[in-house]
Tab-separated table of C-alpha atoms in Angstrom:
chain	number	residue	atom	x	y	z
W	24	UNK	CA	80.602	-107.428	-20.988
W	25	UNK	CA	81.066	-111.059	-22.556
W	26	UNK	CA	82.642	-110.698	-26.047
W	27	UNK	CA	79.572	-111.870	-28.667
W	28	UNK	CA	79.966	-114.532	-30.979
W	29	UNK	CA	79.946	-114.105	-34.798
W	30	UNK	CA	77.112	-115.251	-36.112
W	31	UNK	CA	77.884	-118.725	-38.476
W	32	UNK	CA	75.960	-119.337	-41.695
W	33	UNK	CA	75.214	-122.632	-42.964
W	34	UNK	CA	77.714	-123.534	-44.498
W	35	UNK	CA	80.580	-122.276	-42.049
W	36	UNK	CA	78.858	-124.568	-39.600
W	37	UNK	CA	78.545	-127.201	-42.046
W	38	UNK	CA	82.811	-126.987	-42.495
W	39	UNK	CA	83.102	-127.281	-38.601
W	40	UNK	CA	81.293	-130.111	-38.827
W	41	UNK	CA	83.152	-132.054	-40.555
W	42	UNK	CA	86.540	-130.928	-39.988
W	43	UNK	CA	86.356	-133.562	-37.165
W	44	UNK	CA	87.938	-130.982	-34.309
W	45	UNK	CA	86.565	-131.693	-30.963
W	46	UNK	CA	85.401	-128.853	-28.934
W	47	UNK	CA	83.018	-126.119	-28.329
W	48	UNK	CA	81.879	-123.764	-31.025
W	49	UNK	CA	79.586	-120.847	-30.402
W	50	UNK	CA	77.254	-120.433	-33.770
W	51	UNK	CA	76.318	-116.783	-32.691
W	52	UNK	CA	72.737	-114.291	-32.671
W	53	UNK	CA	71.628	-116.523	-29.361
W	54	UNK	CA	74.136	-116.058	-26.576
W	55	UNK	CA	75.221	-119.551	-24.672
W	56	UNK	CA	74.293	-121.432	-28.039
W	57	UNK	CA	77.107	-123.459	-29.783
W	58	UNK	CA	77.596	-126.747	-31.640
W	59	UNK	CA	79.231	-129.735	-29.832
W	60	UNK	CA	81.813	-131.579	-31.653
W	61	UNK	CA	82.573	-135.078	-30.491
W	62	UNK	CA	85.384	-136.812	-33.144
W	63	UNK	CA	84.801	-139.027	-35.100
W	64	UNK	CA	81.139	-137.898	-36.493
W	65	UNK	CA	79.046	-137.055	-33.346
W	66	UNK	CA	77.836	-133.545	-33.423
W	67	UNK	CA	75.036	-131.981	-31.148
W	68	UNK	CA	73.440	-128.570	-30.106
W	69	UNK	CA	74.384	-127.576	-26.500
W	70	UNK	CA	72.692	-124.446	-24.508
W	71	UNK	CA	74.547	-122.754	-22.147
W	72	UNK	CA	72.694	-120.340	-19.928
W	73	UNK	CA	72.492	-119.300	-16.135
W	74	UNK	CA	69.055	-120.704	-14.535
W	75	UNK	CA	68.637	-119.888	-10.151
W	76	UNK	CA	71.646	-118.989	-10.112
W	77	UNK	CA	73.343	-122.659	-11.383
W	78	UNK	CA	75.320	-122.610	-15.127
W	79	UNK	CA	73.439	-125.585	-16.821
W	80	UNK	CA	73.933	-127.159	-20.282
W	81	UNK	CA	71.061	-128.303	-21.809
W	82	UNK	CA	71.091	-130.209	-24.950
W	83	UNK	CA	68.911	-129.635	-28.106
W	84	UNK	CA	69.608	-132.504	-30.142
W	85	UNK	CA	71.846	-134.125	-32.741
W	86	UNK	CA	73.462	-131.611	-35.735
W	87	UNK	CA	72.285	-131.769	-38.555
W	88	UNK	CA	69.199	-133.137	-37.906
W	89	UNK	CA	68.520	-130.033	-35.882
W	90	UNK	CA	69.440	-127.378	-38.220
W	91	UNK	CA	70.919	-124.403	-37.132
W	92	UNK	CA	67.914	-122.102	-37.741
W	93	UNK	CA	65.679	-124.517	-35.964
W	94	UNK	CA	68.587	-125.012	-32.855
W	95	UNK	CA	68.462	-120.749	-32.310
W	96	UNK	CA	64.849	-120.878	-32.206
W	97	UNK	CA	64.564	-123.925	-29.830
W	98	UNK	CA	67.710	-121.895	-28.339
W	99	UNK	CA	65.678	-118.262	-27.955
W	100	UNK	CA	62.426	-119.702	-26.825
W	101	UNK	CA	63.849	-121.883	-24.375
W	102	UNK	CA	65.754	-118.367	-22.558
W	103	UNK	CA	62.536	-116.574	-22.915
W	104	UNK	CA	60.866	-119.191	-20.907
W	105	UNK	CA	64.066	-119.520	-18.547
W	106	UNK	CA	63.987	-115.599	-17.845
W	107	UNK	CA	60.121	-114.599	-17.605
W	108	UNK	CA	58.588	-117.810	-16.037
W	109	UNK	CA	61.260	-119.286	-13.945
W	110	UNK	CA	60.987	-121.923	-16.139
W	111	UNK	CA	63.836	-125.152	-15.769
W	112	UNK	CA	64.362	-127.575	-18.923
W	113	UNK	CA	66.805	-129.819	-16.996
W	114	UNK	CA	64.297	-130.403	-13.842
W	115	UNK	CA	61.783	-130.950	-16.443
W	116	UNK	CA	63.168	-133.339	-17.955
W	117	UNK	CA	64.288	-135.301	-15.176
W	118	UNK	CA	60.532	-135.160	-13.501
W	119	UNK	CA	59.119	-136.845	-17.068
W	120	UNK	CA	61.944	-139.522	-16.858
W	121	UNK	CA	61.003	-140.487	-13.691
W	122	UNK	CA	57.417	-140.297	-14.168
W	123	UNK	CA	58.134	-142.689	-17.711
W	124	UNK	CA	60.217	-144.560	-15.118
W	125	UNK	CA	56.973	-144.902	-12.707
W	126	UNK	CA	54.774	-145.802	-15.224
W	127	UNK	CA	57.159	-148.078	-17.076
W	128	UNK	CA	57.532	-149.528	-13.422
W	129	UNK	CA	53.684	-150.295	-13.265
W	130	UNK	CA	53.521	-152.431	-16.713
W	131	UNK	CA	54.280	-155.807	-14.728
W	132	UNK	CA	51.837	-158.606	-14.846
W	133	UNK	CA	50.413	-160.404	-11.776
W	134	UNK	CA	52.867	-163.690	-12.238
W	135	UNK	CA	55.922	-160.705	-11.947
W	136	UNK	CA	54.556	-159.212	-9.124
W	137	UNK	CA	54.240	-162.656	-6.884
W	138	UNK	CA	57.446	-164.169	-8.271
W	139	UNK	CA	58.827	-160.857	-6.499
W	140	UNK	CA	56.763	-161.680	-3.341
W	141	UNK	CA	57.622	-165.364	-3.430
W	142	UNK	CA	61.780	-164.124	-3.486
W	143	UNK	CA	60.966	-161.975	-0.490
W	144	UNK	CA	59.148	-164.459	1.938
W	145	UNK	CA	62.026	-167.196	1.110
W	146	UNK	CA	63.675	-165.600	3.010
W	147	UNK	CA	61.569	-165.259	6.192
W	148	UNK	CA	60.153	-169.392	5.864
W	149	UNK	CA	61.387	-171.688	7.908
W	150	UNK	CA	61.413	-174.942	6.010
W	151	UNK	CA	60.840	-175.371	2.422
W	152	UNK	CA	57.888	-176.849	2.990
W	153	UNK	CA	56.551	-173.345	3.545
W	154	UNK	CA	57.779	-172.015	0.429
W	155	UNK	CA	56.437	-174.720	-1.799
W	156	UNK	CA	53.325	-174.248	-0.251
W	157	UNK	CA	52.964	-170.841	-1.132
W	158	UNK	CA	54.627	-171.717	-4.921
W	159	UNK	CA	51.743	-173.917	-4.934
W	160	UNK	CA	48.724	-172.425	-4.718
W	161	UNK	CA	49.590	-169.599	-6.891
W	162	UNK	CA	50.550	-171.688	-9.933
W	163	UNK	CA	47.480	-173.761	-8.934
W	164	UNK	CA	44.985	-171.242	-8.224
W	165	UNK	CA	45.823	-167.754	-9.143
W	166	UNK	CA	48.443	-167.562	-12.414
W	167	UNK	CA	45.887	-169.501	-14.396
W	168	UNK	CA	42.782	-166.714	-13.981
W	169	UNK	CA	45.172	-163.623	-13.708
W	170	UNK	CA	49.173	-164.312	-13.867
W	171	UNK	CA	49.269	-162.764	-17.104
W	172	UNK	CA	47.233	-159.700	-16.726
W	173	UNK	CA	48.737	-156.509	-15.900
W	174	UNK	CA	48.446	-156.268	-12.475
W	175	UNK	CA	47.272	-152.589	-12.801
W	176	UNK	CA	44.141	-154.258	-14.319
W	177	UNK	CA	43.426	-156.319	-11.626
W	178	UNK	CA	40.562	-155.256	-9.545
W	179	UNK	CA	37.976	-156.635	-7.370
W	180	UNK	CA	35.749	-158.673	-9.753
W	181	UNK	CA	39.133	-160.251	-11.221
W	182	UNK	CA	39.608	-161.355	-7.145
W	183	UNK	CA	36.217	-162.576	-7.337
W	184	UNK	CA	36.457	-164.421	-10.413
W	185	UNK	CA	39.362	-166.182	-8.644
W	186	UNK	CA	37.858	-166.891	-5.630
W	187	UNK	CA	34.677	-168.764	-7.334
W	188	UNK	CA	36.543	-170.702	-9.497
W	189	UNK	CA	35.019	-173.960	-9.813
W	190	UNK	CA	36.668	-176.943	-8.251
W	191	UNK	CA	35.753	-180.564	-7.279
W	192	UNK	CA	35.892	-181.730	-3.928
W	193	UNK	CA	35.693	-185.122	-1.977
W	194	UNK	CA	33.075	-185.327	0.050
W	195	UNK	CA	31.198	-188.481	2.319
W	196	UNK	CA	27.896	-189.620	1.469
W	197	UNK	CA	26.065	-192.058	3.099
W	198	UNK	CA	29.132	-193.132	4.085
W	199	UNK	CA	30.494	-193.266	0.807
W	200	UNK	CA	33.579	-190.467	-0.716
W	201	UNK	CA	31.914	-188.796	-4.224
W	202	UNK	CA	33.243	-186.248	-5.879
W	203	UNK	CA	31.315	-183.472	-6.061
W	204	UNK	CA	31.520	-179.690	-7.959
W	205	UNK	CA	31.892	-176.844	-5.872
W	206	UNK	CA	33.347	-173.419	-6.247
W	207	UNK	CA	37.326	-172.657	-4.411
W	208	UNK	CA	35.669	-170.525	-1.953
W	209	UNK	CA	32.723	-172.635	-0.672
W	210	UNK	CA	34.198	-175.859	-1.231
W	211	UNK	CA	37.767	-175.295	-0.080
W	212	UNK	CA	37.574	-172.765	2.062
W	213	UNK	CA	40.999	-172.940	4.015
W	214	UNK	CA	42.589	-172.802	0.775
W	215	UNK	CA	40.697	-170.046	-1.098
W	216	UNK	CA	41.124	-167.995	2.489
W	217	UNK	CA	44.992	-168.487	2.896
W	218	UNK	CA	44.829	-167.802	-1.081
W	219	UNK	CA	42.955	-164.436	-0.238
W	220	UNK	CA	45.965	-163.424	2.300
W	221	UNK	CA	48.635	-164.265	0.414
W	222	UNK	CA	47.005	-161.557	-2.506
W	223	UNK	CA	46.738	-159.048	0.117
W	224	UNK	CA	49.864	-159.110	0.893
W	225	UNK	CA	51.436	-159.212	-2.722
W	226	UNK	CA	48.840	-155.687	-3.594
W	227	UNK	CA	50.053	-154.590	-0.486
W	228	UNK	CA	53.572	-154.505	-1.743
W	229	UNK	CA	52.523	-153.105	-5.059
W	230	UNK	CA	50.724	-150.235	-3.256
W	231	UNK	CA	54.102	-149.466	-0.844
W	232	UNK	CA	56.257	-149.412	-4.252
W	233	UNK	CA	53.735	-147.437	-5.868
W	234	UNK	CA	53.236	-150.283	-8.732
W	235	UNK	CA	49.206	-150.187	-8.255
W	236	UNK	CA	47.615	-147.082	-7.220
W	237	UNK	CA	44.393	-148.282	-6.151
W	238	UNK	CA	42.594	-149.938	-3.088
W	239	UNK	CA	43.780	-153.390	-2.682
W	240	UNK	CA	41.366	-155.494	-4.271
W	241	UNK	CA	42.097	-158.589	-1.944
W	242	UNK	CA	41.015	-156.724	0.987
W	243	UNK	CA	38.617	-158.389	3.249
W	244	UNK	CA	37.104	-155.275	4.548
W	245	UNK	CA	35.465	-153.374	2.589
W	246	UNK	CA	35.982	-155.355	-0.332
W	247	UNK	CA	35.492	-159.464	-0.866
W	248	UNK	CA	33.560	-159.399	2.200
W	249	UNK	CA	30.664	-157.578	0.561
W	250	UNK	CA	30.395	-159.909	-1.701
W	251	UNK	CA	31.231	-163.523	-0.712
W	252	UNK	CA	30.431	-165.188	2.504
W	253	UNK	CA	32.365	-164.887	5.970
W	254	UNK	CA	34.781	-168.361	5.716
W	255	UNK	CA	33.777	-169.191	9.508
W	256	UNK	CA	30.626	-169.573	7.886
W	257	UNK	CA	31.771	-171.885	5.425
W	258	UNK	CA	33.795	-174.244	6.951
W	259	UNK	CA	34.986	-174.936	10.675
W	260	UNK	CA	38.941	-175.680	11.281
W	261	UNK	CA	39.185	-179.435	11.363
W	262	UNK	CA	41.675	-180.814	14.061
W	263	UNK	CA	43.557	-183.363	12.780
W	264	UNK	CA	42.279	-187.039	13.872
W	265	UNK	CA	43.969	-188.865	16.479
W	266	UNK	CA	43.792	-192.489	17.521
W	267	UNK	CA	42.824	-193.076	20.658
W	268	UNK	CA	45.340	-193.730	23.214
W	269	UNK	CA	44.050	-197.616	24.237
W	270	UNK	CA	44.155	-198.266	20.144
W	271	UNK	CA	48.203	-197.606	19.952
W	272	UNK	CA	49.428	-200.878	21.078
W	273	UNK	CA	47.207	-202.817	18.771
W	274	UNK	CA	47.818	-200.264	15.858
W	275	UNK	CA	51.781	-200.511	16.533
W	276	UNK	CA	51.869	-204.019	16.273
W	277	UNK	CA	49.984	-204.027	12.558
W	278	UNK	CA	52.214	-201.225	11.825
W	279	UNK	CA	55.741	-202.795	12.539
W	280	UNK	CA	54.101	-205.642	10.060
W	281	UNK	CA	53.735	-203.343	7.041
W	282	UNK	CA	56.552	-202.850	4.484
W	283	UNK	CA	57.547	-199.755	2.857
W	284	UNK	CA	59.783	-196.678	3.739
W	285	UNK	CA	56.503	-194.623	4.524
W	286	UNK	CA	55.763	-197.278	7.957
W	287	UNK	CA	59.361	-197.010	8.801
W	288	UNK	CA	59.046	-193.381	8.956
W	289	UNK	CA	55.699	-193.544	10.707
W	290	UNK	CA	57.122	-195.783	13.529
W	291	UNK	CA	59.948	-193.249	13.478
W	292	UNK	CA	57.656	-190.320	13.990
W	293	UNK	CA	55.717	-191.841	16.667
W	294	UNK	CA	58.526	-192.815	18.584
W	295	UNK	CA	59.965	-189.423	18.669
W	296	UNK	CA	56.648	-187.702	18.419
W	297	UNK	CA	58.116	-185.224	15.780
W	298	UNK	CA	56.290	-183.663	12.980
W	299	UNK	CA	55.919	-185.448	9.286
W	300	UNK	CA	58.506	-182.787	7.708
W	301	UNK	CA	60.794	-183.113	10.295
W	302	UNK	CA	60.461	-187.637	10.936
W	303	UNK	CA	60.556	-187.608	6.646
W	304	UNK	CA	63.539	-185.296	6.671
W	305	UNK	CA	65.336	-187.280	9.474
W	306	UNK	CA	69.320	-187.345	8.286
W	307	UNK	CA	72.117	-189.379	9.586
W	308	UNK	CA	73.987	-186.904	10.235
W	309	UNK	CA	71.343	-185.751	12.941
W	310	UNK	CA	71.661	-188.901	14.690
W	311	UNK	CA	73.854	-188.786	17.902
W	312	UNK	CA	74.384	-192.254	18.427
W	313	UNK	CA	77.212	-191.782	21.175
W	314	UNK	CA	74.501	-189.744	23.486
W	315	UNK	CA	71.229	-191.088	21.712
W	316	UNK	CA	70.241	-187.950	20.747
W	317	UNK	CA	68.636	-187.088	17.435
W	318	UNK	CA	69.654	-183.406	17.009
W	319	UNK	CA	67.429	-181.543	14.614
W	320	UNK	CA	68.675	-178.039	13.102
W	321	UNK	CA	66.913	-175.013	13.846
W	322	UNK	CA	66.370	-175.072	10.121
W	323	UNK	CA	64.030	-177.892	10.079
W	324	UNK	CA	62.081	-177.216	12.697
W	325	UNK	CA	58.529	-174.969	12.202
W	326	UNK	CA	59.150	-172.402	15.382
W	327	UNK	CA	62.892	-171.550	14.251
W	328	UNK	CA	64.912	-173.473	17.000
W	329	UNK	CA	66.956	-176.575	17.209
W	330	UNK	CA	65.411	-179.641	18.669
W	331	UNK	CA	66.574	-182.333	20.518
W	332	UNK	CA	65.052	-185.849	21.098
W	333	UNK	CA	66.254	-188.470	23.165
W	334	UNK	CA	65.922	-191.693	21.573
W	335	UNK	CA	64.154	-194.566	23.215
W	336	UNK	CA	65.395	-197.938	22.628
W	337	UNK	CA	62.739	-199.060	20.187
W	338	UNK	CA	63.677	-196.021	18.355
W	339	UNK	CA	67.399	-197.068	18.441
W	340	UNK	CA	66.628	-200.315	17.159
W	341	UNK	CA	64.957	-199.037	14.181
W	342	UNK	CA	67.801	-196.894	12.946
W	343	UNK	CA	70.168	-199.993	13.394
W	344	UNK	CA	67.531	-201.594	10.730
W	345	UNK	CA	68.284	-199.299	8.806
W	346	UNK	CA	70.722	-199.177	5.416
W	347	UNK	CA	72.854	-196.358	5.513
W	348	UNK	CA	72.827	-195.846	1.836
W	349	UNK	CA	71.308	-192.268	1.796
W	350	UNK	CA	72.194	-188.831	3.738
W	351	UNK	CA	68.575	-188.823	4.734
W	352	UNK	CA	67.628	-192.255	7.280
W	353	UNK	CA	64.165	-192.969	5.278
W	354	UNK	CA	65.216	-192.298	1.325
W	355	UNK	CA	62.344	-192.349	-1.157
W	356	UNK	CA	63.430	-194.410	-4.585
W	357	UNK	CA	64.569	-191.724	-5.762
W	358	UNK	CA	66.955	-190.580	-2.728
W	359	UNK	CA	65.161	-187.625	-1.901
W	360	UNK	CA	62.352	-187.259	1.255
W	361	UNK	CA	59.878	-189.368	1.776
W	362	UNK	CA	56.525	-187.614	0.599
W	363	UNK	CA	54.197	-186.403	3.328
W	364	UNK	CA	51.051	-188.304	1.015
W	365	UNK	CA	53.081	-191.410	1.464
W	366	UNK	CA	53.734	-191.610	4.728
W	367	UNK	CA	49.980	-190.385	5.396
W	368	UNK	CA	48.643	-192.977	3.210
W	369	UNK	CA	49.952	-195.836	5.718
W	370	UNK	CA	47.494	-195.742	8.498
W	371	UNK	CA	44.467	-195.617	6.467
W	372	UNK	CA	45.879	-198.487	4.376
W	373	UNK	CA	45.678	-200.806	7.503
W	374	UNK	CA	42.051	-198.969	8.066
W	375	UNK	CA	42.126	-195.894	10.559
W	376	UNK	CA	41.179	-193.280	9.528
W	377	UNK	CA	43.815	-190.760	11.526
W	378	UNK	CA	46.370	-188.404	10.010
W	379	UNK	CA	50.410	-188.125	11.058
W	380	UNK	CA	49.849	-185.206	13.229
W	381	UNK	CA	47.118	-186.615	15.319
W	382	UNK	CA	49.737	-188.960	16.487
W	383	UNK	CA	51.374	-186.219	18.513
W	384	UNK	CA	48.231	-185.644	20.444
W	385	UNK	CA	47.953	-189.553	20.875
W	386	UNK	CA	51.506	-189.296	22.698
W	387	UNK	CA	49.844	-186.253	24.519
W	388	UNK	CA	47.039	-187.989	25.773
W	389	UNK	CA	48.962	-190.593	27.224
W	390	UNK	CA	51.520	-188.429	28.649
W	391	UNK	CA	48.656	-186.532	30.751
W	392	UNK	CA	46.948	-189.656	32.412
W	393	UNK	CA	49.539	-191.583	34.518
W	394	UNK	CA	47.033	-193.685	36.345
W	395	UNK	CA	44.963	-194.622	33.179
W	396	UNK	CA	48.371	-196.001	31.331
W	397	UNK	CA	50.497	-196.976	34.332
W	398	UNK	CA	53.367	-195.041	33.979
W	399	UNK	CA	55.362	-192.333	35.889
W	400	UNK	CA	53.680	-188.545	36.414
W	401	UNK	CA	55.028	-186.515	33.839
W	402	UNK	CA	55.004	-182.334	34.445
W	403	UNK	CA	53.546	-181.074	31.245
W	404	UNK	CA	56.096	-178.814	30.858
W	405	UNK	CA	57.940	-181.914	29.628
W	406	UNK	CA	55.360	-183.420	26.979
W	407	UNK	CA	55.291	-179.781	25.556
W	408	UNK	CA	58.959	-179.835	25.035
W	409	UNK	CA	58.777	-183.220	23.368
W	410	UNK	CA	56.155	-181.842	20.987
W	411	UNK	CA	58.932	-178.492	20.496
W	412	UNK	CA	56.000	-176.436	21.804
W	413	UNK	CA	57.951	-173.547	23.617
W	414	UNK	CA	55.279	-171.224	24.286
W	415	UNK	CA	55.002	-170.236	27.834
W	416	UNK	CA	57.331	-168.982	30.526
W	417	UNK	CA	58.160	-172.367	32.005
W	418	UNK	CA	59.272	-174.183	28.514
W	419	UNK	CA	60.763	-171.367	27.314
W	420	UNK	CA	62.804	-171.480	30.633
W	421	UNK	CA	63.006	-175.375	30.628
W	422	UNK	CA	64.738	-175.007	26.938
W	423	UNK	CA	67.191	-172.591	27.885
W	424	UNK	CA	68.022	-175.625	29.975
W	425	UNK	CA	69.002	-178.079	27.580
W	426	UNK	CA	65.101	-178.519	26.645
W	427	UNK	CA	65.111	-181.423	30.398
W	428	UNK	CA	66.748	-183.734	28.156
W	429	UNK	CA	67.914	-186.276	30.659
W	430	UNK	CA	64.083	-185.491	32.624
W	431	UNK	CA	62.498	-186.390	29.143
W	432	UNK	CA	64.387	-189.284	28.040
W	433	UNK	CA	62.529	-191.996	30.495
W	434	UNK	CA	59.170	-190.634	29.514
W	435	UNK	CA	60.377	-191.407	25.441
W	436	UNK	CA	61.219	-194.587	26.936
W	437	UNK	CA	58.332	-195.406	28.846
W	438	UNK	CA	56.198	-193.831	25.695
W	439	UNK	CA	58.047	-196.468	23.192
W	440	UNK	CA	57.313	-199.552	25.663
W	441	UNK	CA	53.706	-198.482	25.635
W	442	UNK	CA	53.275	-199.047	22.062
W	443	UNK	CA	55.231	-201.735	21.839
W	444	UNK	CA	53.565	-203.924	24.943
W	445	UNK	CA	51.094	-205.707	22.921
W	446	UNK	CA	53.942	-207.530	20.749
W	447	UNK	CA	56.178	-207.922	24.158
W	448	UNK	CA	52.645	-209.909	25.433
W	449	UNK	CA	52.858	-212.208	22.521
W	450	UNK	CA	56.708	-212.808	23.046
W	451	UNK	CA	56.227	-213.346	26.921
W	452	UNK	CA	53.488	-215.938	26.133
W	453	UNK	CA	55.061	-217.928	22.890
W	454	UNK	CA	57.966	-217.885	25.800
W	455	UNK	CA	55.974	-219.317	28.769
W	456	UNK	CA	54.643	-222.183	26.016
């Protein structure tokens, strides 16, 4: 039988206390109690007992703020509870620390919660482009209506709200651009839609970490689409505009007269038939001038995979032109890429209304009708991979074969001399004169 303690008064307890010596010291009338003693100063109630079958100390607070008669009573009621309910102070407590952790977890606000988001899809994008994007329309659209509210508040009228926010678009009147007021939803669509995901996506998170508890309210399902209309509805996709493939020599021979970094990279981008982050992004050290390659980085291209362009010698040409005062071959003032808006604002300067991209289907179109443009027949296989579209059995087999680079590097050629033939004319006349 274990030996039972003496029972301490007051002020015997009180002389422990501060005699400073560390250890143990049973106080007596409730077995397993005793007083803590921690040099210099710290002293503290600890409760020894036996609960399913594990020795556990359990601690009932600082000495002498609990005072001995209140630490026996905490002491006694706590073993009553241990021996006639089963009852467990320590798993107790750790179940209401992690629920204060839960709920301590779920006081974040909105802007938290997509920063998070934003961290996690870095990761995944491709080019930075992609990232920016996505940066974008948040701090644009969504952190001004909700980024500060707790995101537990955030329900489906808050989606709403952010959804028909009003905005002014640019629209065509009798031929005219006015600006008009519309709400993000009706008037742009493609934005407010992609918006929409990228919220889904972010609750979803919330609801997997157990952050929000609710439905998601940027579900389409269910949800928004009870209350705003389907954005098929709204607004069809528009393809970007291309110029027609009997316009190119005439609009290469304005083009090579305008000035400005944002033609140079346009006559790059044409040439090569690239994209307008990957022509603007263009570095030197890309540039394989010993095998006339331009050899872009899986990096910077949108599926994921390095990308290899022969270069025509029109193409060549315009990289001799060209200062090597930057690590990127078309600098901005400032050093850094070329804008997309820039480069974009070139053709309609000179009056057509077409966009970057649509030049890539311009160099399609031509590729596909050998008799209408006198050239060689190309297999398509080989304008796909010029365009880095690997998405069917044969390209993805052509790649794996050095991408036909010596197969695609006459068509490049034949491709530059095309848009270049209308100034050739004029040199083969002034030369016949």
């Amino acid at each position: 039988m274990p030996k039972k303690a003496k029972e301490l008064t007051d002020k015997q307890l009180n002389a422990i206390a501060k005699s400073g010596k560390a250890g143990l010291f049973p106080v007596g009338r409730v077995a397993g109690l005793s007083l803590q003693i921690k040099p210099p100063s710290a002293a503290s109630w600890i409760l020894r007992t036996v609960i399913h079958d594990k020795r556990r100390n359990i601690g009932l607070g600082g000495y002498p703020e609990v005072s001995l008669a209140a630490a026996r009573e905490i002491a006694s009621a706590l073993k009553s509870r241990i021996k006639h309910e089963a009852y467990d102070p320590v798993a107790d407590r750790k179940q209401l620390k992690s629920a204060a952790i839960k709920e301590q977890a779920k006081l974040i606000t909105f802007k938290q919660a997509a920063r998070e988001y934003i961290e996690k899809r870095s990761k995944e994008f491709k080019t930075e482009q992609q990232l920016r994007k996505l940066t974008r329309i948040m701090e644009e659209y969504a952190y001004p209506i909700m980024g500060n509210m707790m995101l537990t508040d955030i329900d489906l009228n808050v989606i709403k709200r952010v959804m028909n926010q009003p905005t002014i678009v640019r629209v065509k009147v009798d031929g005219d651009m006015q600006s008009i007021d519309s709400t993000l939803w009706h008037g742009k669509t493609e934005t407010a839609n992609r918006l929409r995901i990228y919220l889904t996506h972010i609750f979803n998170a919330a609801i997997a970490s157990g952050t929000y508890t609710e439905l998601n309210p940027a579900r389409w399902e269910g949800g928004l689409k009870t209350i705003l209309p389907e954005p098929q509805k709204i607004s069809k996709t528009k393809h970007h505009t291309a110029l027609p493939v009997e316009r190119m020599p005439e609009f290469w021979a304005k083009l090579t007269q305008c000035d400005g970094m944002g033609a140079k990279v346009l006559q790059f981008g044409i040439l090569t038939a690239s994209r307008s982050s990957e022509m603007r992004g263009a570095l030197w050290s890309e540039i394989d001038m010993a095998n006339k390659v331009w050899r872009i980085p899986a990096e910077r291209m949108k599926a994921g995979k390095a990308h290899n362009v022969p270069l025509s010698d029109e193409a060549l040409a315009l990289l001799d032109s060209m200062p090597k005062e930057s690590p990127y071959i078309f600098p901005s003032a400032k050093g850094g890429q070329v804008t997309d808006a820039t480069v974009g604002k070139v053709a309609k300067s000179m009056g057509y209304e077409v966009t970057v991209h649509g030049f890539r289907s311009t160099f399609k179109d031509w590729a596909r009708q050998p008799t209408e443009y006198n050239h060689d027949q190309y297999d398509d296989d080989l304008s796909e991979l010029a365009l880095a579209h690997v998405n069917n059995d044969s390209t993805r087999a052509a790649y794996a074969r050095n991408e036909l680079l010596n197969e695609r590097r006459p068509m490049m050629q034949a491709w530059a001399q095309y848009c270049q033939q209308r100034i050739d004319n004029v040199i083969e006349i002034r030369g016949a004169k």
